[in-house]
Amino acid sequence: MKPKDRYCLVSSLLALAGAAQAQTEAPTESVLPRPGFLQAQPAAIEVNWTPLKLPTNERIALLGASYLVAMNEDWGIGPSFYGAAKGNFGGIFTVGFTAQRRWRLGNDLHAAAGVYAGAGGGLSSDKVRFGGGLMLRPELSLRREFGNWYSGVSLAHTTFPNGRGNVKDTTLGFVLGYSDGFVSYAPTESGRRVETLRRSGLGFDEVSLSVGSYSPRSGAKNRGGSPARRVGKAGGMLRQYVTEGAWWGLEAAGAAQGGADGYMEVLLGLGQDYGLGGNQKLRAGWHVATGLGGGGDIDTGNGWLVKGGPTLRWKTPWGPSLHLDAGVMGSLTGSFKSTYARVSLGLPLDQGSGVFGQPNDAPGVVRTQTVYASLQRLSKVRFKDGRQENVGHLAMVLTRDLGSNLYGVAQAGSAAFGSAGAYSFGLFGLGVQGKPWARGPKIGAEMMVGAAGGGGVAISGGAAAQAEAWAQWEFGAQDRIRLRTGVGQWRSLRGQTQSTPLVNVSLGYAFGAVTR
């Protein structure tokens, strides 16, 4: 691509993002005088450690994280993630949902029973198989509370039950949690302007879409022993700013170029930047991150990764920010060591803190966000060995309205049914939607691009796209429950491409969050 073309592309992206932000900030009503529209539900962040014994007698452990929101006094539900964090199986990942029931046993003691259903997999062989990719994990646990914190022991049965999956074990583990509140507005308040001193919804201030690359150092090898090659990646990040320049966030990315399809990473990071020469819009600083990654034949050992380096951020006049960062990364026990570079487009969601961490009392606009559990069916997917089979996906989908008709969408998931266990994907994009018909559904359409691979699916390089038209029914208290059905097309984007129709059914929970 020529420099002039790159400049035009970046300018177009910034202009489009600015237009979306302008639509987001457009007031539709005067500021509400009452704070009563803000609703709080109990919530908890849980981390657990689950040892597993594989059919080969090798021992690994899964590190899990869940965000659970109370539906009533006893039940909570929310998204969950599990990844290999011990042993030599870095790259085992699953994404899904957990439902949990709690019983109060004393002032500072409670018991919990939960079940996780997700999809994923990882490094497999004739002796270690993840089947179709479906993972189930029922658990019983006893927890002691220490203020907002709690910890305890758990008994969990982990299994990949469908297809030819043979990974299963029942083990004792540990759980650590923090009780918090989930603060949101009713979806029916979408478009209203409100005054609030705290964040709402998922609590993040910015979402970033990124592309970048890893350039392995000499000596870095794949699991098969061949030299590691340059890998192009695509992903996203959610950030919360503690002050004007200090932040922490979650990032995820997957291989989209370089023959490492199936590689995925999920990291927790933090950083700081400073205005250059008194210019608070152009800022330089640093960042570090650690988390889990693997797949695509990249040797990450037990899965743990660390990275860090300098950053540059430009806060554009249109609202979005342009991020540039580079540095070094490496696996703690594998041979993969690399330099990296990344460019990201950051779209503002909220700004809960002002300068020096003071609360931001500026009014904002309520926009609807929805978290979906989605079942998707792809017909006649082509595999690397030449066969064609139907594949079922289980995915987590997140949407956020950017205006009355435009919305952003992101999804992450894996194969759960069929024989493509360990096939995973992460996609993001934009959609358009209309208003609900009288006593009828809302209709819309969306387009996403991103990274996918693994499970033997023929997808050269890892880049993929998906387009879909859908209809949605809204019901329940304050229209918080969403049932969506859609039809569309999935397509790989590099090498010998393939395309296949898809259908999906999704069940979602909607809430309102402030955009400032």
Short mmCIF file of C-alpha atoms in Angstrom, two decimals:
data_model
loop_
_atom_site.label_atom_id
_atom_site.label_comp_id
_atom_site.label_asym_id
_atom_site.label_seq_id
_atom_site.Cartn_x
_atom_site.Cartn_y
_atom_site.Cartn_z
CA MET A 1 0.00 0.00 0.00
CA LYS A 2 1.38 3.43 -0.97
CA PRO A 3 1.96 6.11 1.75
CA LYS A 4 -0.74 8.30 0.22
CA ASP A 5 -3.20 5.38 0.35
CA ARG A 6 -2.32 4.71 3.98
CA TYR A 7 -2.89 8.37 4.83
CA CYS A 8 -6.28 8.36 3.10
CA LEU A 9 -7.28 5.14 4.84
CA VAL A 10 -6.36 6.46 8.31
CA SER A 11 -8.09 9.78 7.61
CA SER A 12 -11.24 7.98 6.46
CA LEU A 13 -11.28 5.77 9.56
CA LEU A 14 -10.85 8.76 11.87
CA ALA A 15 -13.57 10.70 10.06
CA LEU A 16 -15.96 7.74 10.24
CA ALA A 17 -15.22 7.23 13.93
CA GLY A 18 -15.69 10.93 14.57
CA ALA A 19 -19.05 10.89 12.81
CA ALA A 20 -20.15 7.91 14.88
CA GLN A 21 -19.04 9.69 18.05
CA ALA A 22 -20.86 12.85 17.03
CA GLN A 23 -24.02 10.84 16.56
CA THR A 24 -23.41 9.25 19.97
CA GLU A 25 -23.14 12.64 21.67
CA ALA A 26 -26.15 14.21 19.99
CA PRO A 27 -28.68 15.02 22.73
CA THR A 28 -32.23 13.91 22.22
CA GLU A 29 -33.77 15.21 25.45
CA SER A 30 -32.89 17.60 28.26
CA VAL A 31 -30.87 16.35 31.21
CA LEU A 32 -32.97 14.25 33.56
CA PRO A 33 -33.26 16.00 36.94
CA ARG A 34 -33.59 12.80 38.99
CA PRO A 35 -30.90 10.14 39.66
CA GLY A 36 -33.53 7.45 40.21
CA PHE A 37 -33.12 6.06 36.70
CA LEU A 38 -29.73 4.58 37.67
CA GLN A 39 -30.21 0.99 38.84
CA ALA A 40 -27.74 -1.17 40.81
CA GLN A 41 -27.54 -4.97 40.88
CA PRO A 42 -25.12 -7.06 42.99
CA ALA A 43 -22.24 -8.43 40.91
CA ALA A 44 -19.01 -10.33 41.46
CA ILE A 45 -15.70 -10.90 39.70
CA GLU A 46 -14.47 -14.47 40.27
CA VAL A 47 -11.14 -16.11 39.44
CA ASN A 48 -10.63 -19.86 39.89
CA TRP A 49 -7.83 -22.39 39.49
CA THR A 50 -8.74 -25.86 38.18
CA PRO A 51 -6.07 -28.60 37.99
CA LEU A 52 -6.63 -31.28 35.30
CA LYS A 53 -5.09 -34.67 34.55
CA LEU A 54 -5.02 -35.41 30.81
CA PRO A 55 -5.49 -38.88 29.26
CA THR A 56 -1.68 -39.02 28.80
CA ASN A 57 -1.27 -38.53 32.60
CA GLU A 58 0.20 -35.06 31.99
CA ARG A 59 -1.01 -32.45 34.43
CA ILE A 60 -2.17 -28.97 33.50
CA ALA A 61 -4.33 -26.30 35.15
CA LEU A 62 -6.96 -23.94 33.82
CA LEU A 63 -7.19 -20.34 35.02
CA GLY A 64 -10.77 -19.09 34.84
CA ALA A 65 -12.39 -15.67 35.20
CA SER A 66 -16.10 -14.81 35.41
CA TYR A 67 -18.20 -11.66 35.77
CA LEU A 68 -21.51 -12.58 37.40
CA VAL A 69 -24.51 -10.25 37.71
CA ALA A 70 -27.35 -11.07 40.10
CA MET A 71 -30.68 -11.80 38.43
CA ASN A 72 -32.39 -12.11 41.85
CA GLU A 73 -31.33 -12.73 45.47
CA ASP A 74 -30.03 -16.23 44.76
CA TRP A 75 -29.01 -16.52 41.10
CA GLY A 76 -26.27 -14.84 39.07
CA ILE A 77 -25.19 -15.27 35.46
CA GLY A 78 -22.43 -13.87 33.29
CA PRO A 79 -19.60 -14.41 30.79
CA SER A 80 -16.59 -16.60 31.63
CA PHE A 81 -13.20 -17.44 30.17
CA TYR A 82 -10.79 -20.35 30.77
CA GLY A 83 -7.20 -20.74 29.58
CA ALA A 84 -4.34 -23.16 30.17
CA ALA A 85 -1.87 -21.70 32.71
CA LYS A 86 0.22 -24.73 33.74
CA GLY A 87 1.86 -27.61 31.87
CA ASN A 88 2.97 -27.54 28.24
CA PHE A 89 -0.43 -26.89 26.65
CA GLY A 90 -0.41 -23.09 26.24
CA GLY A 91 -3.21 -22.12 23.85
CA ILE A 92 -6.10 -24.07 25.38
CA PHE A 93 -8.93 -21.50 25.56
CA THR A 94 -12.68 -21.62 26.05
CA VAL A 95 -15.27 -18.83 26.17
CA GLY A 96 -18.82 -19.19 27.49
CA PHE A 97 -21.25 -18.41 30.31
CA THR A 98 -21.68 -19.40 33.97
CA ALA A 99 -24.92 -19.67 35.96
CA GLN A 100 -24.49 -19.79 39.75
CA ARG A 101 -26.78 -20.33 42.76
CA ARG A 102 -25.69 -19.21 46.25
CA TRP A 103 -26.82 -20.13 49.78
CA ARG A 104 -26.09 -18.01 52.87
CA LEU A 105 -24.62 -20.23 55.65
CA GLY A 106 -23.53 -17.54 58.09
CA ASN A 107 -22.59 -13.88 58.40
CA ASP A 108 -19.35 -14.40 56.47
CA LEU A 109 -19.85 -17.83 54.89
CA HIS A 110 -21.73 -18.96 51.80
CA ALA A 111 -21.91 -21.98 49.48
CA ALA A 112 -22.33 -21.91 45.72
CA ALA A 113 -23.27 -24.33 42.96
CA GLY A 114 -22.64 -23.34 39.37
CA VAL A 115 -22.31 -24.67 35.87
CA TYR A 116 -20.19 -23.30 33.04
CA ALA A 117 -20.95 -24.02 29.39
CA GLY A 118 -18.47 -22.84 26.80
CA ALA A 119 -16.53 -23.81 23.72
CA GLY A 120 -12.91 -24.01 22.69
CA GLY A 121 -9.98 -26.40 22.91
CA GLY A 122 -6.32 -26.33 22.05
CA LEU A 123 -3.26 -28.45 21.33
CA SER A 124 -4.56 -31.94 20.62
CA SER A 125 -3.39 -35.33 19.35
CA ASP A 126 -4.69 -38.87 18.94
CA LYS A 127 -4.38 -39.24 22.73
CA VAL A 128 -5.63 -35.81 23.82
CA ARG A 129 -8.87 -34.81 22.08
CA PHE A 130 -11.27 -31.93 22.69
CA GLY A 131 -14.00 -33.40 20.45
CA GLY A 132 -16.42 -30.86 19.02
CA GLY A 133 -15.16 -28.18 21.41
CA LEU A 134 -18.03 -28.03 23.93
CA MET A 135 -16.79 -27.67 27.53
CA LEU A 136 -18.97 -28.23 30.61
CA ARG A 137 -17.81 -27.51 34.16
CA PRO A 138 -20.27 -28.01 37.05
CA GLU A 139 -18.84 -26.85 40.39
CA LEU A 140 -19.60 -26.87 44.12
CA SER A 141 -17.72 -24.45 46.36
CA LEU A 142 -17.55 -23.13 49.92
CA ARG A 143 -16.41 -19.51 50.42
CA ARG A 144 -15.34 -17.35 53.36
CA GLU A 145 -15.92 -13.61 53.11
CA PHE A 146 -13.49 -10.83 54.08
CA GLY A 147 -15.30 -7.55 53.49
CA ASN A 148 -15.98 -7.35 49.76
CA TRP A 149 -13.49 -10.16 49.09
CA TYR A 150 -14.10 -13.89 49.42
CA SER A 151 -12.11 -17.08 48.85
CA GLY A 152 -12.63 -20.79 49.21
CA VAL A 153 -12.26 -24.29 47.84
CA SER A 154 -14.15 -25.87 44.96
CA LEU A 155 -14.93 -29.32 43.59
CA ALA A 156 -15.32 -29.21 39.81
CA HIS A 157 -15.89 -31.74 37.05
CA THR A 158 -14.42 -30.54 33.74
CA THR A 159 -15.32 -32.36 30.54
CA PHE A 160 -15.32 -31.98 26.75
CA PRO A 161 -18.22 -34.40 26.20
CA ASN A 162 -19.17 -34.35 22.51
CA GLY A 163 -17.51 -35.70 19.39
CA ARG A 164 -14.49 -37.84 20.26
CA GLY A 165 -13.48 -35.67 23.23
CA ASN A 166 -11.67 -37.55 25.98
CA VAL A 167 -10.47 -34.71 28.24
CA LYS A 168 -12.28 -34.95 31.59
CA ASP A 169 -11.39 -34.87 35.27
CA THR A 170 -12.86 -34.16 38.70
CA THR A 171 -10.57 -32.08 40.90
CA LEU A 172 -10.29 -29.79 43.91
CA GLY A 173 -9.50 -26.18 43.12
CA PHE A 174 -9.53 -22.66 44.52
CA VAL A 175 -11.74 -19.63 44.02
CA LEU A 176 -11.11 -15.94 44.72
CA GLY A 177 -13.78 -13.29 44.26
CA TYR A 178 -14.67 -9.66 44.75
CA SER A 179 -18.25 -8.46 45.31
CA ASP A 180 -19.16 -5.29 43.46
CA GLY A 181 -22.19 -3.63 41.92
CA PHE A 182 -23.41 -3.55 38.33
CA VAL A 183 -24.81 -0.06 37.72
CA SER A 184 -26.92 0.60 34.64
CA TYR A 185 -29.95 2.34 33.20
CA ALA A 186 -33.00 0.68 31.71
CA PRO A 187 -32.72 0.12 27.95
CA THR A 188 -35.96 2.06 27.59
CA GLU A 189 -34.01 5.20 28.68
CA SER A 190 -31.74 5.00 25.61
CA GLY A 191 -31.18 8.43 24.04
CA ARG A 192 -31.84 10.41 27.21
CA ARG A 193 -29.26 12.81 28.68
CA VAL A 194 -28.38 12.23 32.32
CA GLU A 195 -26.07 13.56 35.00
CA THR A 196 -24.02 11.01 36.95
CA LEU A 197 -20.75 10.95 38.89
CA ARG A 198 -19.96 7.29 38.28
CA ARG A 199 -19.42 4.86 35.43
CA SER A 200 -22.24 2.62 34.31
CA GLY A 201 -22.52 -0.64 32.41
CA LEU A 202 -19.27 -2.60 32.10
CA GLY A 203 -17.31 0.38 33.42
CA PHE A 204 -14.81 0.93 30.59
CA ASP A 205 -13.95 4.33 29.11
CA GLU A 206 -12.62 3.32 25.69
CA VAL A 207 -12.73 0.45 23.20
CA SER A 208 -9.85 0.11 20.73
CA LEU A 209 -9.60 -1.86 17.50
CA SER A 210 -6.06 -2.81 16.57
CA VAL A 211 -3.81 -4.40 13.95
CA GLY A 212 -0.17 -5.30 14.46
CA SER A 213 2.52 -7.90 14.07
CA TYR A 214 4.98 -10.08 15.96
CA SER A 215 8.50 -10.42 14.54
CA PRO A 216 10.11 -13.44 16.27
CA ARG A 217 13.72 -13.19 17.40
CA SER A 218 16.31 -15.58 16.02
CA GLY A 219 16.07 -18.95 17.72
CA ALA A 220 12.31 -18.75 18.31
CA LYS A 221 10.72 -21.98 17.14
CA ASN A 222 7.27 -23.42 16.67
CA ARG A 223 6.15 -26.49 18.58
CA GLY A 224 7.07 -28.61 15.57
CA GLY A 225 10.67 -27.35 15.73
CA SER A 226 10.60 -25.13 12.63
CA PRO A 227 11.68 -21.45 12.90
CA ALA A 228 8.87 -19.11 13.98
CA ARG A 229 7.68 -16.70 11.27
CA ARG A 230 6.31 -13.17 11.38
CA VAL A 231 2.66 -13.13 12.49
CA GLY A 232 0.10 -10.44 11.68
CA LYS A 233 -2.64 -10.04 14.28
CA ALA A 234 -5.95 -8.26 14.79
CA GLY A 235 -7.75 -7.60 18.05
CA GLY A 236 -9.24 -5.16 20.49
CA MET A 237 -8.84 -3.63 23.93
CA LEU A 238 -11.08 -2.21 26.66
CA ARG A 239 -9.54 0.53 28.82
CA GLN A 240 -10.49 2.33 32.02
CA TYR A 241 -8.63 5.56 32.77
CA VAL A 242 -7.87 6.09 36.46
CA THR A 243 -6.58 9.61 35.71
CA GLU A 244 -6.03 11.52 32.46
CA GLY A 245 -2.92 9.47 31.62
CA ALA A 246 -3.06 6.34 33.80
CA TRP A 247 -5.09 3.33 32.68
CA TRP A 248 -5.63 -0.40 32.99
CA GLY A 249 -7.38 -2.67 30.52
CA LEU A 250 -8.12 -6.02 28.93
CA GLU A 251 -6.90 -6.92 25.45
CA ALA A 252 -7.42 -9.88 23.14
CA ALA A 253 -5.99 -10.64 19.71
CA GLY A 254 -5.65 -13.47 17.21
CA ALA A 255 -3.44 -14.31 14.23
CA ALA A 256 -4.74 -12.88 10.95
CA GLN A 257 -1.67 -13.39 8.75
CA GLY A 258 1.46 -15.52 8.64
CA GLY A 259 0.21 -19.10 8.73
CA ALA A 260 -0.37 -19.16 12.52
CA ASP A 261 -4.17 -19.39 12.29
CA GLY A 262 -5.51 -20.51 15.66
CA TYR A 263 -3.12 -18.37 17.73
CA MET A 264 -4.94 -16.33 20.41
CA GLU A 265 -3.95 -14.23 23.42
CA VAL A 266 -5.85 -12.60 26.30
CA LEU A 267 -3.90 -10.13 28.43
CA LEU A 268 -4.35 -7.75 31.38
CA GLY A 269 -2.39 -4.54 30.99
CA LEU A 270 -1.70 -1.13 32.51
CA GLY A 271 0.13 1.99 31.42
CA GLN A 272 0.82 5.68 31.84
CA ASP A 273 1.37 8.50 29.36
CA TYR A 274 2.23 12.21 29.61
CA GLY A 275 1.54 15.29 27.51
CA LEU A 276 4.43 16.31 25.25
CA GLY A 277 5.64 19.89 25.67
CA GLY A 278 2.46 20.98 27.40
CA ASN A 279 0.32 19.46 24.65
CA GLN A 280 -2.25 17.27 26.41
CA LYS A 281 -3.55 15.88 23.10
CA LEU A 282 -0.25 14.26 22.03
CA ARG A 283 1.00 11.94 24.76
CA ALA A 284 3.91 9.52 25.16
CA GLY A 285 4.38 6.86 27.81
CA TRP A 286 4.72 3.15 28.52
CA HIS A 287 2.65 0.03 29.02
CA VAL A 288 3.10 -3.54 30.28
CA ALA A 289 0.80 -6.58 30.05
CA THR A 290 0.66 -10.22 31.07
CA GLY A 291 -1.76 -13.04 30.38
CA LEU A 292 -2.29 -16.26 28.45
CA GLY A 293 -1.69 -17.11 24.80
CA GLY A 294 -0.94 -19.90 22.37
CA GLY A 295 -2.18 -22.02 19.49
CA GLY A 296 -1.28 -21.88 15.80
CA ASP A 297 1.76 -24.11 16.51
CA ILE A 298 3.45 -21.20 18.36
CA ASP A 299 5.49 -22.48 21.33
CA THR A 300 4.24 -20.57 24.37
CA GLY A 301 4.97 -23.39 26.83
CA ASN A 302 2.51 -23.24 29.72
CA GLY A 303 0.73 -20.27 28.10
CA TRP A 304 1.99 -17.34 30.19
CA LEU A 305 3.07 -14.26 28.22
CA VAL A 306 4.58 -10.90 29.23
CA LYS A 307 5.19 -7.80 27.12
CA GLY A 308 5.99 -4.12 27.44
CA GLY A 309 7.28 -1.04 25.67
CA PRO A 310 6.74 2.64 24.78
CA THR A 311 3.44 4.15 23.63
CA LEU A 312 2.24 7.20 21.72
CA ARG A 313 -1.37 8.49 21.86
CA TRP A 314 -3.03 11.25 19.84
CA LYS A 315 -6.43 12.47 21.07
CA THR A 316 -7.97 13.69 17.82
CA PRO A 317 -10.28 16.74 17.56
CA TRP A 318 -13.08 14.36 16.42
CA GLY A 319 -13.21 12.35 19.67
CA PRO A 320 -11.42 9.06 18.83
CA SER A 321 -7.76 8.47 19.72
CA LEU A 322 -4.96 6.98 17.65
CA HIS A 323 -2.58 4.69 19.60
CA LEU A 324 0.87 3.50 18.52
CA ASP A 325 2.85 1.07 20.68
CA ALA A 326 5.82 -1.23 20.28
CA GLY A 327 8.11 -3.32 22.44
CA VAL A 328 9.19 -6.84 23.27
CA MET A 329 7.17 -9.86 24.35
CA GLY A 330 7.89 -13.44 25.27
CA SER A 331 6.53 -16.62 26.79
CA LEU A 332 7.77 -17.54 30.25
CA THR A 333 8.47 -21.22 29.52
CA GLY A 334 8.23 -21.55 25.70
CA SER A 335 10.75 -20.59 23.02
CA PHE A 336 8.62 -17.82 21.49
CA LYS A 337 10.31 -14.41 21.93
CA SER A 338 9.46 -11.46 19.71
CA THR A 339 9.37 -7.73 19.08
CA TYR A 340 5.99 -6.23 18.20
CA ALA A 341 4.32 -3.14 16.80
CA ARG A 342 0.64 -2.19 16.90
CA VAL A 343 -1.64 0.64 15.77
CA SER A 344 -5.08 1.06 17.36
CA LEU A 345 -8.12 3.27 16.87
CA GLY A 346 -9.72 4.09 20.23
CA LEU A 347 -13.41 5.00 20.43
CA PRO A 348 -14.56 6.75 23.65
CA LEU A 349 -17.33 5.11 25.66
CA ASP A 350 -17.33 7.08 28.92
CA GLN A 351 -15.05 9.24 31.00
CA GLY A 352 -15.70 8.45 34.63
CA SER A 353 -12.63 10.34 35.90
CA GLY A 354 -11.37 13.79 35.03
CA VAL A 355 -7.93 15.24 35.53
CA PHE A 356 -6.08 13.82 38.58
CA GLY A 357 -8.85 11.27 39.15
CA GLN A 358 -11.58 13.74 40.11
CA PRO A 359 -15.14 12.54 39.32
CA ASN A 360 -16.45 13.69 35.95
CA ASP A 361 -19.77 15.47 36.50
CA ALA A 362 -20.38 16.21 32.81
CA PRO A 363 -23.78 15.01 31.52
CA GLY A 364 -23.91 12.08 29.14
CA VAL A 365 -26.24 10.19 26.83
CA VAL A 366 -27.66 6.76 27.71
CA ARG A 367 -26.90 4.15 25.02
CA THR A 368 -28.04 0.53 25.02
CA GLN A 369 -25.53 -2.31 25.36
CA THR A 370 -26.46 -5.98 25.02
CA VAL A 371 -24.57 -9.15 25.90
CA TYR A 372 -25.73 -12.24 23.97
CA ALA A 373 -25.15 -15.96 24.19
CA SER A 374 -25.23 -17.06 20.57
CA LEU A 375 -25.59 -20.46 18.90
CA GLN A 376 -24.44 -20.40 15.27
CA ARG A 377 -24.51 -23.10 12.59
CA LEU A 378 -22.20 -23.02 9.56
CA SER A 379 -22.95 -25.40 6.69
CA LYS A 380 -20.35 -27.46 4.80
CA VAL A 381 -17.22 -25.94 6.30
CA ARG A 382 -14.09 -27.12 4.47
CA PHE A 383 -11.26 -28.63 6.53
CA LYS A 384 -7.55 -28.82 5.71
CA ASP A 385 -7.82 -32.55 4.98
CA GLY A 386 -10.43 -31.87 2.26
CA ARG A 387 -13.58 -33.02 4.05
CA GLN A 388 -16.66 -30.82 4.51
CA GLU A 389 -18.84 -30.83 7.64
CA ASN A 390 -21.41 -28.69 9.42
CA VAL A 391 -19.98 -26.85 12.44
CA GLY A 392 -21.83 -25.35 15.41
CA HIS A 393 -20.43 -22.33 17.26
CA LEU A 394 -21.05 -21.05 20.78
CA ALA A 395 -20.20 -17.34 21.02
CA MET A 396 -20.42 -14.32 23.28
CA VAL A 397 -21.63 -11.23 21.38
CA LEU A 398 -21.49 -7.64 22.66
CA THR A 399 -23.28 -4.74 20.95
CA ARG A 400 -23.38 -1.04 21.83
CA ASP A 401 -25.56 1.58 20.21
CA LEU A 402 -23.61 4.49 18.70
CA GLY A 403 -26.77 6.38 17.77
CA SER A 404 -30.40 5.74 16.96
CA ASN A 405 -29.55 3.51 13.98
CA LEU A 406 -25.80 2.74 14.12
CA TYR A 407 -24.18 0.27 16.52
CA GLY A 408 -20.84 -1.41 17.15
CA VAL A 409 -20.56 -5.18 17.53
CA ALA A 410 -17.89 -7.64 18.66
CA GLN A 411 -18.01 -11.38 19.18
CA ALA A 412 -15.71 -14.12 20.42
CA GLY A 413 -16.38 -17.83 20.39
CA SER A 414 -15.38 -21.32 19.35
CA ALA A 415 -16.67 -24.45 17.71
CA ALA A 416 -18.86 -26.46 20.10
CA PHE A 417 -20.55 -29.03 17.84
CA GLY A 418 -19.09 -31.09 15.01
CA SER A 419 -15.43 -32.08 14.80
CA ALA A 420 -13.73 -28.66 14.76
CA GLY A 421 -12.85 -28.51 18.47
CA ALA A 422 -10.19 -25.80 19.11
CA TYR A 423 -11.47 -23.65 16.21
CA SER A 424 -11.90 -20.14 17.67
CA PHE A 425 -12.65 -16.66 16.35
CA GLY A 426 -12.81 -12.99 17.31
CA LEU A 427 -14.64 -10.49 15.10
CA PHE A 428 -15.66 -6.83 15.33
CA GLY A 429 -17.56 -4.41 13.12
CA LEU A 430 -20.55 -2.11 12.64
CA GLY A 431 -24.27 -2.59 12.10
CA VAL A 432 -27.42 -0.66 11.27
CA GLN A 433 -30.84 -1.20 12.85
CA GLY A 434 -34.37 0.12 12.61
CA LYS A 435 -37.00 0.74 15.24
CA PRO A 436 -39.24 -2.16 16.33
CA TRP A 437 -42.39 -2.63 14.30
CA ALA A 438 -45.69 -2.27 16.12
CA ARG A 439 -45.89 -5.49 18.15
CA GLY A 440 -43.21 -6.92 15.88
CA PRO A 441 -39.46 -7.38 15.73
CA LYS A 442 -36.63 -4.92 15.21
CA ILE A 443 -34.58 -5.69 12.09
CA GLY A 444 -30.98 -4.88 11.22
CA ALA A 445 -27.78 -5.97 9.52
CA GLU A 446 -24.10 -6.05 10.45
CA MET A 447 -20.64 -6.69 9.00
CA MET A 448 -17.61 -7.91 10.96
CA VAL A 449 -13.97 -8.77 10.27
CA GLY A 450 -11.30 -10.33 12.46
CA ALA A 451 -9.23 -13.42 13.13
CA ALA A 452 -10.12 -17.12 13.23
CA GLY A 453 -8.47 -20.51 13.02
CA GLY A 454 -7.64 -23.86 14.59
CA GLY A 455 -9.54 -27.13 14.74
CA GLY A 456 -8.32 -28.19 11.30
CA VAL A 457 -10.55 -25.66 9.51
CA ALA A 458 -9.10 -24.47 6.17
CA ILE A 459 -8.55 -20.78 6.80
CA SER A 460 -5.18 -19.63 5.48
CA GLY A 461 -3.55 -16.88 7.54
CA GLY A 462 -6.45 -16.50 9.96
CA ALA A 463 -8.38 -13.51 8.54
CA ALA A 464 -12.17 -13.92 8.33
CA ALA A 465 -15.33 -11.89 7.79
CA GLN A 466 -19.02 -12.36 8.56
CA ALA A 467 -22.16 -10.55 7.35
CA GLU A 468 -25.64 -11.08 8.76
CA ALA A 469 -29.22 -9.81 8.61
CA TRP A 470 -31.32 -10.32 11.72
CA ALA A 471 -34.66 -9.85 13.46
CA GLN A 472 -34.97 -9.23 17.21
CA TRP A 473 -37.80 -9.44 19.74
CA GLU A 474 -37.61 -7.46 23.01
CA PHE A 475 -39.51 -8.43 26.13
CA GLY A 476 -39.32 -8.72 29.92
CA ALA A 477 -39.08 -5.94 32.50
CA GLN A 478 -37.92 -2.72 30.79
CA ASP A 479 -37.27 -4.72 27.56
CA ARG A 480 -34.03 -6.14 29.00
CA ILE A 481 -34.39 -9.62 27.42
CA ARG A 482 -33.57 -9.89 23.70
CA LEU A 483 -34.20 -12.85 21.38
CA ARG A 484 -32.45 -12.58 18.01
CA THR A 485 -32.42 -14.80 14.94
CA GLY A 486 -30.24 -14.16 11.92
CA VAL A 487 -28.99 -15.48 8.59
CA GLY A 488 -25.81 -14.54 6.80
CA GLN A 489 -22.51 -15.58 5.28
CA TRP A 490 -19.09 -16.43 6.76
CA ARG A 491 -15.94 -16.14 4.64
CA SER A 492 -12.17 -16.59 4.98
CA LEU A 493 -10.19 -13.73 3.45
CA ARG A 494 -6.73 -15.03 2.52
CA GLY A 495 -5.23 -17.77 0.38
CA GLN A 496 -7.68 -20.33 -0.91
CA THR A 497 -10.82 -18.70 0.44
CA GLN A 498 -14.03 -20.44 1.38
CA SER A 499 -17.52 -19.14 2.05
CA THR A 500 -20.47 -20.76 3.78
CA PRO A 501 -23.98 -19.72 4.93
CA LEU A 502 -24.74 -19.36 8.63
CA VAL A 503 -27.80 -19.15 10.84
CA ASN A 504 -27.89 -18.18 14.50
CA VAL A 505 -30.17 -17.86 17.50
CA SER A 506 -29.07 -15.52 20.31
CA LEU A 507 -30.45 -14.72 23.75
CA GLY A 508 -29.33 -11.42 25.24
CA TYR A 509 -29.51 -9.15 28.28
CA ALA A 510 -29.70 -5.41 27.58
CA PHE A 511 -28.79 -2.44 29.77
CA GLY A 512 -28.19 1.27 29.39
CA ALA A 513 -24.75 2.85 29.87
CA VAL A 514 -23.68 6.49 29.74
CA THR A 515 -21.54 7.86 26.90
CA ARG A 516 -19.68 11.12 27.66
#
